[in-house]
Short mmCIF file of C-alpha atoms in Angstrom, two decimals:
data_model
loop_
_atom_site.label_atom_id
_atom_site.label_comp_id
_atom_site.label_asym_id
_atom_site.label_seq_id
_atom_site.Cartn_x
_atom_site.Cartn_y
_atom_site.Cartn_z
CA ILE E 1 23.38 -2.11 -13.70
CA CYS E 2 20.89 -4.33 -12.15
CA PHE E 3 23.16 -4.67 -9.04
CA LEU E 4 23.53 -1.04 -8.65
CA LEU E 5 19.72 -0.26 -9.06
CA PHE E 6 18.91 -2.96 -6.51
CA ALA E 7 21.70 -1.91 -4.01
CA VAL E 8 20.09 1.68 -3.81
CA LEU E 9 16.76 0.28 -3.35
CA TYR E 10 18.21 -2.03 -0.63
CA ILE E 11 19.93 0.83 1.16
CA VAL E 12 16.67 3.20 0.94
CA SER E 13 14.49 0.12 2.39
CA TYR E 14 16.75 -0.69 5.31
CA PHE E 15 16.48 3.07 6.31
CA ILE E 16 12.59 2.81 6.10
CA ILE E 17 12.39 -0.66 8.08
CA THR E 18 14.81 0.73 10.85
CA ARG E 19 12.79 3.81 11.19
CA TYR E 20 9.76 1.82 12.11
CA LYS E 21 11.18 -1.11 13.78
CA ARG E 22 11.06 -1.43 17.57
CA LYS E 23 14.36 -0.63 19.18
CA ALA E 24 15.83 -3.81 20.67
CA ASP E 25 18.43 -4.32 23.25
CA GLU E 26 22.07 -4.23 22.01
CA GLN E 27 23.19 -7.50 23.65
CA GLU E 28 24.37 -10.07 21.07
CA ASP E 29 22.01 -13.01 22.28
CA GLU E 30 20.22 -15.78 20.18
CA ASP E 31 17.00 -13.65 19.74
CA ALA E 32 19.04 -10.49 18.45
CA ILE E 33 20.61 -12.69 15.77
CA VAL E 34 17.43 -14.17 14.72
CA ASN E 35 15.80 -10.63 14.66
CA ARG E 36 18.82 -9.35 12.48
CA ILE E 37 18.31 -12.02 9.93
CA SER E 38 14.69 -11.50 9.68
CA LEU E 39 15.44 -7.75 9.33
CA PHE E 40 17.85 -8.30 6.24
CA LEU E 41 15.23 -10.56 4.66
CA SER E 42 12.33 -8.11 5.08
CA THR E 43 14.78 -5.42 3.80
CA PHE E 44 15.26 -7.54 0.55
CA THR E 45 11.57 -8.10 0.14
CA LEU E 46 10.85 -4.47 0.54
CA ALA E 47 13.58 -3.52 -2.06
CA VAL E 48 12.07 -6.09 -4.47
CA SER E 49 8.69 -4.47 -3.84
CA ALA E 50 10.07 -1.00 -4.82
CA GLY E 51 11.71 -2.48 -8.00
CA ALA E 52 8.41 -3.92 -9.05
CA VAL E 53 6.84 -0.57 -8.63
CA LEU E 54 9.46 1.10 -10.70
CA LEU E 55 9.22 -1.57 -13.57
CA LEU E 56 6.63 0.08 -15.61
CA PRO E 57 7.88 3.91 -15.05
CA PHE E 58 11.34 2.70 -15.78
CA SER E 59 10.25 0.99 -19.01
CA ILE E 60 8.12 3.59 -20.25
CA ILE E 61 10.77 6.49 -19.65
CA SER E 62 13.63 4.13 -21.18
CA ASN E 63 11.34 3.67 -24.34
CA GLU E 64 10.96 7.48 -24.94
CA ILE E 65 14.69 8.21 -24.22
CA LEU E 66 15.67 5.51 -26.89
CA LEU E 67 13.16 7.08 -29.26
CA SER E 68 14.50 10.59 -28.70
CA PHE E 69 18.19 9.64 -28.77
CA PRO E 70 18.64 6.34 -30.79
CA GLN E 71 22.43 6.68 -31.66
CA ASN E 72 23.52 8.41 -28.67
CA TYR E 73 26.74 6.73 -27.05
CA TYR E 74 26.02 7.42 -23.58
CA ILE E 75 22.85 5.57 -23.43
CA GLN E 76 23.84 2.29 -25.27
CA TRP E 77 23.52 0.35 -21.91
CA LEU E 78 19.81 1.21 -22.04
CA ASN E 79 18.37 -1.29 -24.36
CA GLY E 80 15.69 -4.04 -24.63
CA SER E 81 17.93 -6.71 -23.16
CA LEU E 82 18.33 -4.83 -19.84
CA ILE E 83 14.64 -3.99 -19.61
CA HIS E 84 13.46 -7.58 -20.22
CA GLY E 85 16.17 -8.75 -17.79
CA LEU E 86 14.79 -6.39 -15.16
CA TRP E 87 11.26 -7.62 -15.60
CA ASN E 88 12.36 -11.28 -15.42
CA LEU E 89 14.50 -10.54 -12.32
CA ALA E 90 11.47 -8.85 -10.58
CA SER E 91 9.26 -11.79 -11.18
CA LEU E 92 11.95 -14.31 -9.93
CA PHE E 93 12.56 -12.34 -6.79
CA SER E 94 8.96 -11.89 -6.19
CA ASN E 95 8.43 -15.63 -6.25
CA LEU E 96 11.32 -16.06 -4.04
CA CYS E 97 10.52 -13.78 -1.53
CA LEU E 98 6.73 -14.55 -1.35
CA PHE E 99 7.32 -18.47 -1.21
CA VAL E 100 10.63 -18.67 0.45
CA LEU E 101 12.16 -15.71 2.24
CA MET E 102 9.25 -14.34 4.04
CA PRO E 103 7.80 -17.70 5.18
CA PHE E 104 11.37 -18.63 6.38
CA ALA E 105 11.50 -15.16 8.17
CA PHE E 106 8.38 -15.73 9.91
CA PHE E 107 8.76 -19.31 10.95
CA PHE E 108 12.46 -18.50 12.01
CA LEU E 109 11.35 -15.82 14.20
CA GLU E 110 8.60 -17.79 16.11
CA SER E 111 10.85 -21.17 16.20
CA GLU E 112 12.39 -22.57 19.29
CA GLY E 113 13.69 -25.73 18.12
CA PHE E 114 12.40 -29.22 18.55
CA ALA E 115 12.08 -30.84 21.88
CA GLY E 116 14.82 -32.86 22.77
CA LEU E 117 17.43 -31.23 20.65
CA LYS E 118 19.97 -28.76 21.91
CA LYS E 119 18.84 -25.22 21.88
CA GLY E 120 20.57 -22.65 19.34
CA ILE E 121 20.49 -21.21 15.95
CA ARG E 122 21.01 -24.57 14.34
CA ALA E 123 17.72 -26.14 16.14
CA ARG E 124 15.74 -23.18 15.26
CA ILE E 125 16.91 -23.22 11.60
CA LEU E 126 16.00 -27.10 11.48
CA GLU E 127 12.54 -26.28 12.74
CA THR E 128 12.12 -23.82 10.39
CA LEU E 129 13.13 -25.97 7.22
CA VAL E 130 10.65 -28.69 8.35
CA MET E 131 7.91 -25.98 8.57
CA LEU E 132 8.68 -24.65 5.27
CA ILE E 133 8.63 -28.40 3.60
CA LEU E 134 5.33 -28.94 5.18
CA LEU E 135 3.90 -25.69 4.01
CA ALA E 136 5.42 -26.30 0.57
CA LEU E 137 3.61 -29.82 0.35
CA LEU E 138 0.37 -28.39 1.57
CA ILE E 139 0.32 -25.63 -1.02
CA LEU E 140 1.41 -27.75 -3.89
CA GLY E 141 -1.43 -30.32 -2.94
CA ILE E 142 -3.88 -27.52 -2.89
CA VAL E 143 -2.75 -26.12 -6.35
CA TRP E 144 -2.85 -30.01 -7.75
CA VAL E 145 -6.44 -30.52 -6.55
CA ALA E 146 -7.57 -27.03 -7.89
CA SER E 147 -6.03 -27.64 -11.21
CA ALA E 148 -7.31 -31.02 -11.60
CA LEU E 149 -10.87 -29.82 -10.56
CA ILE E 150 -10.85 -26.83 -13.04
CA ASP E 151 -9.18 -28.49 -16.20
CA ASN E 152 -9.37 -32.43 -15.96
CA ASP E 153 -8.22 -33.52 -19.42
CA ALA E 154 -5.08 -35.69 -20.35
CA ALA E 155 -2.72 -32.89 -21.15
CA SER E 156 -3.62 -31.02 -18.13
CA MET E 157 -2.90 -33.93 -15.87
CA GLU E 158 0.43 -34.53 -17.30
CA SER E 159 1.44 -30.74 -16.93
CA LEU E 160 0.66 -31.15 -13.19
CA TYR E 161 3.78 -33.14 -12.60
CA ASP E 162 5.85 -30.40 -13.98
CA LEU E 163 6.80 -28.46 -10.98
CA TRP E 164 8.71 -25.40 -12.75
CA GLU E 165 6.62 -24.86 -15.88
CA PHE E 166 3.07 -25.28 -14.47
CA TYR E 167 3.12 -25.00 -10.58
CA LEU E 168 4.89 -22.00 -9.83
CA PRO E 169 3.62 -19.85 -12.81
CA TYR E 170 -0.01 -21.10 -11.96
CA LEU E 171 0.61 -20.30 -8.21
CA TYR E 172 2.04 -17.01 -9.10
CA SER E 173 -0.86 -16.19 -11.41
CA CYS E 174 -3.28 -16.75 -8.54
CA ILE E 175 -1.35 -14.66 -6.21
CA SER E 176 -1.24 -11.96 -8.83
CA LEU E 177 -5.11 -12.17 -9.38
CA MET E 178 -5.47 -11.69 -5.49
CA GLY E 179 -3.30 -8.72 -5.54
CA CYS E 180 -5.35 -7.39 -8.37
CA LEU E 181 -8.46 -7.65 -6.39
CA LEU E 182 -6.90 -6.35 -3.39
CA LEU E 183 -5.96 -3.25 -5.44
CA LEU E 184 -9.49 -3.13 -6.69
CA LEU E 185 -10.59 -2.73 -3.09
CA CYS E 186 -7.82 -0.53 -1.92
CA THR E 187 -7.34 1.87 -4.68
CA PRO E 188 -10.86 3.53 -4.86
CA VAL E 189 -10.85 4.07 -1.10
CA GLY E 190 -7.27 5.54 -1.21
CA LEU E 191 -8.26 7.80 -4.12
CA SER E 192 -10.94 9.38 -1.83
CA ARG E 193 -8.99 9.09 1.23
CA MET E 194 -5.99 11.10 -0.28
CA PHE E 195 -7.91 14.39 -0.10
CA THR E 196 -8.28 13.85 3.64
CA VAL E 197 -4.68 12.77 4.16
CA MET E 198 -3.35 15.83 2.06
CA GLY E 199 -5.91 18.02 4.08
CA GLN E 200 -4.05 16.86 7.35
CA LEU E 201 -0.66 17.41 5.94
CA LEU E 202 -1.15 20.87 4.52
CA VAL E 203 -2.56 24.09 6.26
CA LYS E 204 -6.11 25.01 5.24
CA PRO E 205 -7.04 28.57 4.09
CA THR E 206 -8.48 30.60 7.06
CA ILE E 207 -11.89 31.82 5.83
CA LEU E 208 -14.05 33.62 8.28
CA GLU E 209 -12.03 32.13 10.87
CA ASP E 210 -10.48 33.87 13.95
CA LEU E 211 -7.34 31.90 14.89
CA ASP E 212 -6.51 34.16 17.91
CA GLU E 213 -9.71 33.50 19.40
CA GLN E 214 -9.65 29.76 18.71
CA MET E 215 -6.03 29.99 20.43
CA TYR E 216 -7.56 31.82 23.48
CA ILE E 217 -10.38 29.20 23.99
CA ILE E 218 -8.10 26.15 23.39
CA THR E 219 -5.57 27.76 26.00
CA LEU E 220 -8.50 28.05 28.50
CA GLU E 221 -9.56 24.60 27.97
CA GLU E 222 -6.18 23.30 28.55
CA GLU E 223 -5.76 25.13 31.81
CA ALA E 224 -9.11 23.91 32.90
CA ILE E 225 -8.34 20.34 32.16
CA GLN E 226 -4.83 20.73 33.83
CA ARG E 227 -6.46 22.14 37.00
CA ARG E 228 -9.05 19.30 37.20
CA LEU E 229 -6.27 16.69 36.66
CA ASN E 230 -4.24 18.27 39.46
CA GLY E 231 -7.21 18.03 41.62
CA VAL E 232 -8.26 14.51 41.18
CA SER E 233 -7.06 12.07 43.92
CA SER E 234 -4.79 9.14 43.05
CA MET E 235 -7.81 6.78 44.25
CA VAL E 236 -9.81 7.79 41.04
CA GLU E 237 -7.79 6.29 38.54
CA TYR E 238 -10.41 6.18 35.76
CA GLN E 239 -11.05 9.78 35.81
CA ALA E 240 -7.27 10.64 35.75
CA VAL E 241 -6.73 8.42 32.59
CA GLU E 242 -9.78 10.18 30.89
CA LEU E 243 -8.61 13.60 31.80
CA GLU E 244 -4.95 12.81 30.44
CA ARG E 245 -6.61 11.77 27.25
CA GLU E 246 -8.58 14.90 26.93
CA LEU E 247 -5.42 16.74 27.52
CA GLU E 248 -3.46 15.23 24.90
CA LYS E 249 -6.25 15.80 22.44
CA VAL E 250 -6.31 19.45 23.57
CA LYS E 251 -2.57 19.79 23.13
CA SER E 252 -2.80 18.24 19.67
CA LYS E 253 -5.48 20.67 18.55
CA LYS E 254 -3.37 23.58 19.96
CA THR E 255 -0.24 22.58 18.09
CA ASN E 256 -2.44 22.37 14.75
CA LEU E 257 -3.63 25.89 15.60
CA GLU E 258 -0.12 27.22 16.23
CA ARG E 259 1.10 25.78 12.85
CA ARG E 260 -1.90 27.28 11.00
CA LYS E 261 -1.12 30.61 12.64
CA LYS E 262 2.48 30.30 11.61
CA ALA E 263 1.86 29.50 8.13
CA SER E 264 2.40 32.12 5.45
CA ALA E 265 -0.36 33.40 3.35
CA TRP E 266 0.98 31.81 0.21
CA GLU E 267 1.10 28.36 2.18
CA ARG E 268 -2.57 28.68 3.12
CA ASN E 269 -4.27 30.40 0.27
CA LEU E 270 -2.26 28.72 -2.68
CA VAL E 271 -0.61 25.56 -1.67
CA TYR E 272 -3.72 23.95 -0.39
CA PRO E 273 -6.20 24.63 -3.10
CA ALA E 274 -3.42 23.89 -5.83
CA VAL E 275 -2.76 20.43 -4.24
CA MET E 276 -6.58 19.67 -3.90
CA ILE E 277 -7.16 20.66 -7.55
CA LEU E 278 -4.33 18.57 -8.69
CA LEU E 279 -5.48 15.56 -6.91
CA LEU E 280 -8.98 15.98 -8.36
CA ILE E 281 -7.51 16.27 -11.87
CA GLU E 282 -5.38 13.10 -11.46
CA THR E 283 -8.39 11.27 -10.22
CA SER E 284 -10.55 12.26 -12.95
CA ILE E 285 -8.02 11.51 -15.57
CA SER E 286 -7.57 8.02 -14.12
CA VAL E 287 -11.20 7.35 -14.15
CA LEU E 288 -11.65 8.80 -17.81
CA LEU E 289 -8.76 6.41 -18.93
CA VAL E 290 -10.37 3.50 -17.51
CA ALA E 291 -13.93 4.54 -19.31
CA LEU E 292 -11.95 4.87 -22.64
CA ASN E 293 -10.44 1.24 -22.16
CA ILE E 294 -13.84 -0.16 -21.47
CA LEU E 295 -14.77 1.34 -25.02
CA TYR E 296 -11.48 -0.15 -26.45
CA LEU E 297 -12.12 -3.53 -25.02
CA LEU E 298 -15.63 -3.58 -26.47
CA VAL E 299 -14.36 -2.58 -30.14
CA ASP E 300 -10.75 -3.95 -30.34
CA GLU E 301 -9.44 -7.14 -29.42
CA THR E 302 -5.64 -5.86 -29.11
CA ALA E 303 -6.83 -3.69 -26.08
CA MET E 304 -6.45 -6.98 -24.08
CA PRO E 305 -3.66 -7.00 -21.68
CA LYS E 306 -2.52 -10.45 -22.96
CA GLY E 307 -2.48 -8.99 -26.55
CA SER E 308 0.30 -8.64 -29.14
CA GLY E 309 3.93 -8.26 -28.30
CA GLY E 310 3.90 -4.62 -29.66
CA PRO E 311 6.74 -2.97 -31.74
CA GLY E 312 9.34 -3.64 -28.98
CA ILE E 313 11.58 -1.17 -26.89
CA GLY E 314 12.66 1.86 -28.55
CA ASN E 315 10.99 1.32 -31.99
CA ALA E 316 7.61 3.37 -31.34
CA SER E 317 5.97 5.75 -28.77
CA LEU E 318 3.31 3.94 -26.91
CA SER E 319 1.67 7.24 -25.97
CA THR E 320 -0.36 9.27 -28.25
CA PHE E 321 1.02 12.44 -27.06
CA GLY E 322 4.92 11.29 -27.04
CA PHE E 323 6.83 12.34 -24.01
CA VAL E 324 4.22 14.13 -22.41
CA GLY E 325 1.91 11.42 -22.49
CA ALA E 326 4.39 9.04 -20.96
CA ALA E 327 5.20 11.58 -18.18
CA LEU E 328 1.50 11.51 -17.41
CA GLU E 329 1.24 7.92 -17.31
CA ILE E 330 4.31 7.43 -15.00
CA ILE E 331 2.65 10.16 -12.41
CA LEU E 332 -0.66 8.28 -12.68
CA ILE E 333 1.05 5.05 -11.93
CA PHE E 334 2.81 6.47 -8.86
CA TYR E 335 -0.39 7.97 -7.81
CA LEU E 336 -2.24 4.82 -7.94
CA MET E 337 0.58 3.03 -5.99
CA VAL E 338 0.34 5.73 -3.16
CA SER E 339 -3.58 5.68 -3.14
CA SER E 340 -3.60 1.82 -3.04
CA VAL E 341 -1.11 1.86 0.02
CA VAL E 342 -3.26 4.61 1.76
CA GLY E 343 -6.25 2.68 1.13
CA PHE E 344 -4.88 -0.49 2.32
CA TYR E 345 -4.03 1.03 5.82
CA SER E 346 -7.53 3.01 5.75
CA LEU E 347 -9.42 -0.40 5.52
CA ARG E 348 -11.07 -1.38 8.90
CA PHE E 349 -9.55 -4.80 8.74
CA PHE E 350 -6.02 -3.42 8.44
CA GLU E 351 -6.06 -0.46 10.82
CA ASN E 352 -4.02 -2.30 13.41
CA PHE E 353 -1.57 -3.37 10.76
CA THR E 354 -0.46 0.12 10.29
CA PRO E 355 3.51 0.45 11.29
CA ARG E 356 4.41 2.98 14.10
CA LYS E 357 7.72 4.83 14.30
CA ASP E 358 10.10 2.96 16.68
CA ASP E 359 7.21 0.75 17.85
CA THR E 360 6.70 -1.96 15.23
CA THR E 361 7.29 -5.57 15.88
CA MET E 362 9.36 -7.71 13.67
CA THR E 363 6.33 -9.91 12.86
CA LYS E 364 4.18 -7.03 11.87
CA ILE E 365 7.25 -5.70 9.78
CA ILE E 366 7.25 -9.18 7.98
CA GLY E 367 3.28 -8.96 7.46
CA ASN E 368 3.50 -5.21 6.07
CA CYS E 369 6.42 -6.27 3.70
CA VAL E 370 4.33 -9.32 2.41
CA SER E 371 1.28 -7.05 1.70
CA ILE E 372 3.40 -4.36 -0.02
CA LEU E 373 4.84 -7.02 -2.11
CA VAL E 374 1.59 -8.49 -3.26
CA LEU E 375 0.47 -4.81 -4.07
CA SER E 376 3.60 -3.83 -6.05
CA SER E 377 3.61 -7.17 -7.85
CA ALA E 378 0.02 -6.44 -9.12
CA LEU E 379 0.59 -2.82 -9.80
CA PRO E 380 1.94 -3.26 -13.39
CA VAL E 381 -0.71 -5.81 -14.11
CA MET E 382 -3.56 -3.55 -12.76
CA SER E 383 -2.11 -0.39 -14.84
CA ARG E 384 -1.99 -2.46 -17.99
CA THR E 385 -5.49 -3.89 -17.25
CA LEU E 386 -7.22 -0.49 -16.80
CA GLY E 387 -5.44 0.94 -19.81
CA ILE E 388 -3.55 3.65 -17.74
CA THR E 389 -0.60 2.68 -19.93
CA ARG E 390 -0.33 0.55 -23.28
CA PHE E 391 3.09 -0.81 -22.39
CA ASP E 392 2.80 -4.59 -22.90
CA LEU E 393 3.57 -6.69 -19.86
CA LEU E 394 7.01 -8.28 -20.24
CA GLY E 395 8.58 -11.54 -18.59
CA ASP E 396 6.21 -13.78 -16.57
CA PHE E 397 4.00 -10.93 -15.90
CA GLY E 398 2.51 -11.35 -19.31
CA ARG E 399 2.03 -15.12 -19.06
CA PHE E 400 -1.01 -15.04 -16.55
CA ASN E 401 -3.92 -17.02 -18.17
CA TRP E 402 -6.67 -14.65 -16.75
CA LEU E 403 -5.42 -11.83 -18.70
CA GLY E 404 -6.71 -13.17 -21.66
CA ASN E 405 -10.12 -13.57 -20.23
CA PHE E 406 -12.35 -10.77 -21.92
CA TYR E 407 -15.02 -11.17 -19.08
CA ILE E 408 -12.53 -10.97 -16.13
CA VAL E 409 -10.76 -7.98 -17.65
CA LEU E 410 -14.12 -6.20 -18.69
CA SER E 411 -15.69 -6.68 -15.37
CA TYR E 412 -12.29 -5.68 -13.51
CA ASN E 413 -12.56 -2.33 -15.63
CA LEU E 414 -16.38 -1.70 -14.71
CA LEU E 415 -15.99 -2.57 -11.13
CA PHE E 416 -12.82 -0.10 -10.68
CA ALA E 417 -14.77 2.80 -12.50
CA ILE E 418 -17.93 2.21 -10.64
CA VAL E 419 -16.45 1.92 -7.24
CA THR E 420 -14.04 4.84 -7.63
CA THR E 421 -16.85 7.12 -8.80
CA LEU E 422 -18.96 5.77 -5.73
CA CYS E 423 -16.22 6.65 -3.26
CA LEU E 424 -15.66 10.11 -4.70
CA VAL E 425 -19.22 10.88 -4.65
CA ARG E 426 -19.63 9.80 -1.13
CA LYS E 427 -16.51 11.56 -0.10
CA PHE E 428 -17.79 15.08 -1.51
CA THR E 429 -21.24 14.66 -0.35
CA SER E 430 -20.57 13.75 3.21
CA ALA E 431 -20.92 17.23 4.49
CA VAL E 432 -24.20 17.78 2.56
CA ARG E 433 -25.52 14.57 4.01
CA GLU E 434 -24.63 15.42 7.43
CA GLU E 435 -26.38 18.81 7.17
CA LEU E 436 -29.63 17.39 5.77
CA LEU E 437 -29.48 14.82 8.86
CA LYS E 438 -29.27 17.65 11.09
CA ALA E 439 -31.97 19.65 9.44
CA LEU E 440 -34.42 16.70 9.55
CA GLY E 441 -33.54 15.89 13.09
CA LEU E 442 -31.94 12.63 12.20
CA ASP E 443 -28.57 13.24 13.51
CA LYS E 444 -29.18 11.80 16.85
CA LEU E 445 -29.95 8.39 15.52
CA HIS E 446 -25.93 8.10 14.31
CA LEU E 447 -26.77 7.13 10.92
CA SER E 448 -23.36 8.21 9.76
CA ASN E 449 -20.49 5.88 9.80
CA ASN E 450 -18.49 7.98 12.26
CA PRO E 451 -16.19 5.84 14.42
CA ARG E 452 -16.72 8.11 17.33
CA ASP E 453 -20.50 7.27 17.47
CA SER E 454 -19.30 3.72 19.05
CA GLU E 455 -16.98 5.28 21.72
CA THR E 456 -17.66 4.87 25.10
CA LYS E 457 -18.01 8.06 27.43
CA PRO E 458 -17.87 8.19 31.15
CA SER E 459 -20.75 9.46 33.22
CA ALA E 460 -20.63 11.96 35.98
CA ASN E 461 -20.32 9.17 38.74
CA GLY E 462 -17.28 7.45 36.62
CA HIS E 463 -19.38 4.71 35.24
CA GLN E 464 -19.27 3.85 31.41
CA LYS E 465 -22.16 4.30 29.29
CA THR E 466 -22.21 2.83 25.80
CA LEU E 467 -23.94 4.99 23.17
#
């Protein structure tokens, strides 16, 4: 069963990566073989990430199914042993991908072989292994020093020499904490950004708008730019480039207007408001659950993520509303994951990290797979820490030491609730703030964080003027 689930995830991941991967030459040279190996390792990592995302939803729905049909012959394969095994395999493969496979893929892709050795695949593998050994020694040294500084007693010093039972769980706990902090930064931004993304994907209602008039104006503008572009001599290269950019923008606007004009009345007036209301409801429920979890943390010790082991799989429902509550938890978990990915690529630091269809290098694909792996591995921990679900973390996911720290967990919940609320307030009041700035005459000061304010525009004589 585990193999079948992973095979499906691997096939889906392979199609996703090949959709974005830059098309290379078909010749069978050395670089092509290296790229193919790196592609398989990246696909494996992305499949593991998808499995980590599905851990909590699969466990929650399995618990409800076992409660509803305890003696059904056809679901005897679905039991606590399988679910525990999936959590352990997800933890094991996450460690393997994060510390072995992805560093190997990156160094193998960048390697050329040591000087003096015969060039080839073997020389590149040898250089990659040497780099991995040096990287492992560096990381183990950093962990050893950090552990000795934090807890400098005899028992802790003896545990420092235990590689499997101390080093890897401690290191993965630090990576999980970093992933949860990254989710704390990405998810609130993504929750507010989701409204803009869905607004770009869906057709907005036409209220007090004349689409025919806008189409006529945009067509005239396109023809005027085309005439100017045809009249520009080849010597003025800068003006030609600027006109081509303007023409592309006008064509994009024209395409959007044609799509809005062809959309049906149901799609314009029903789908868009319904999706926006649904996003607002899901976001509000998420913030409300986090607020309730903060109250539970203050009055009940069992609300901690590293609490009791619980009643076990299939013995009791972990949701107050039964199957409906479990379905709501699953929807919120997927919603948080999508929002975190959207927020990750919306951050200014990771904007250039966004993959492009048929134009993404293998190095950038490796970086994206590592980022998604860190986010997806921290998603179950974040969902349990925020109180989105009461399903206890199984396997190595529940062994993180910082999950038992009351002040870290409480601060995490408070920061998430405050930052999400601020992002949503800023999102929905941006139009009001812009109108107030215009009314006060302060719009010329460029106080808004619009990225277009920092663009350079050409003057009439062709020279750039920076605003």
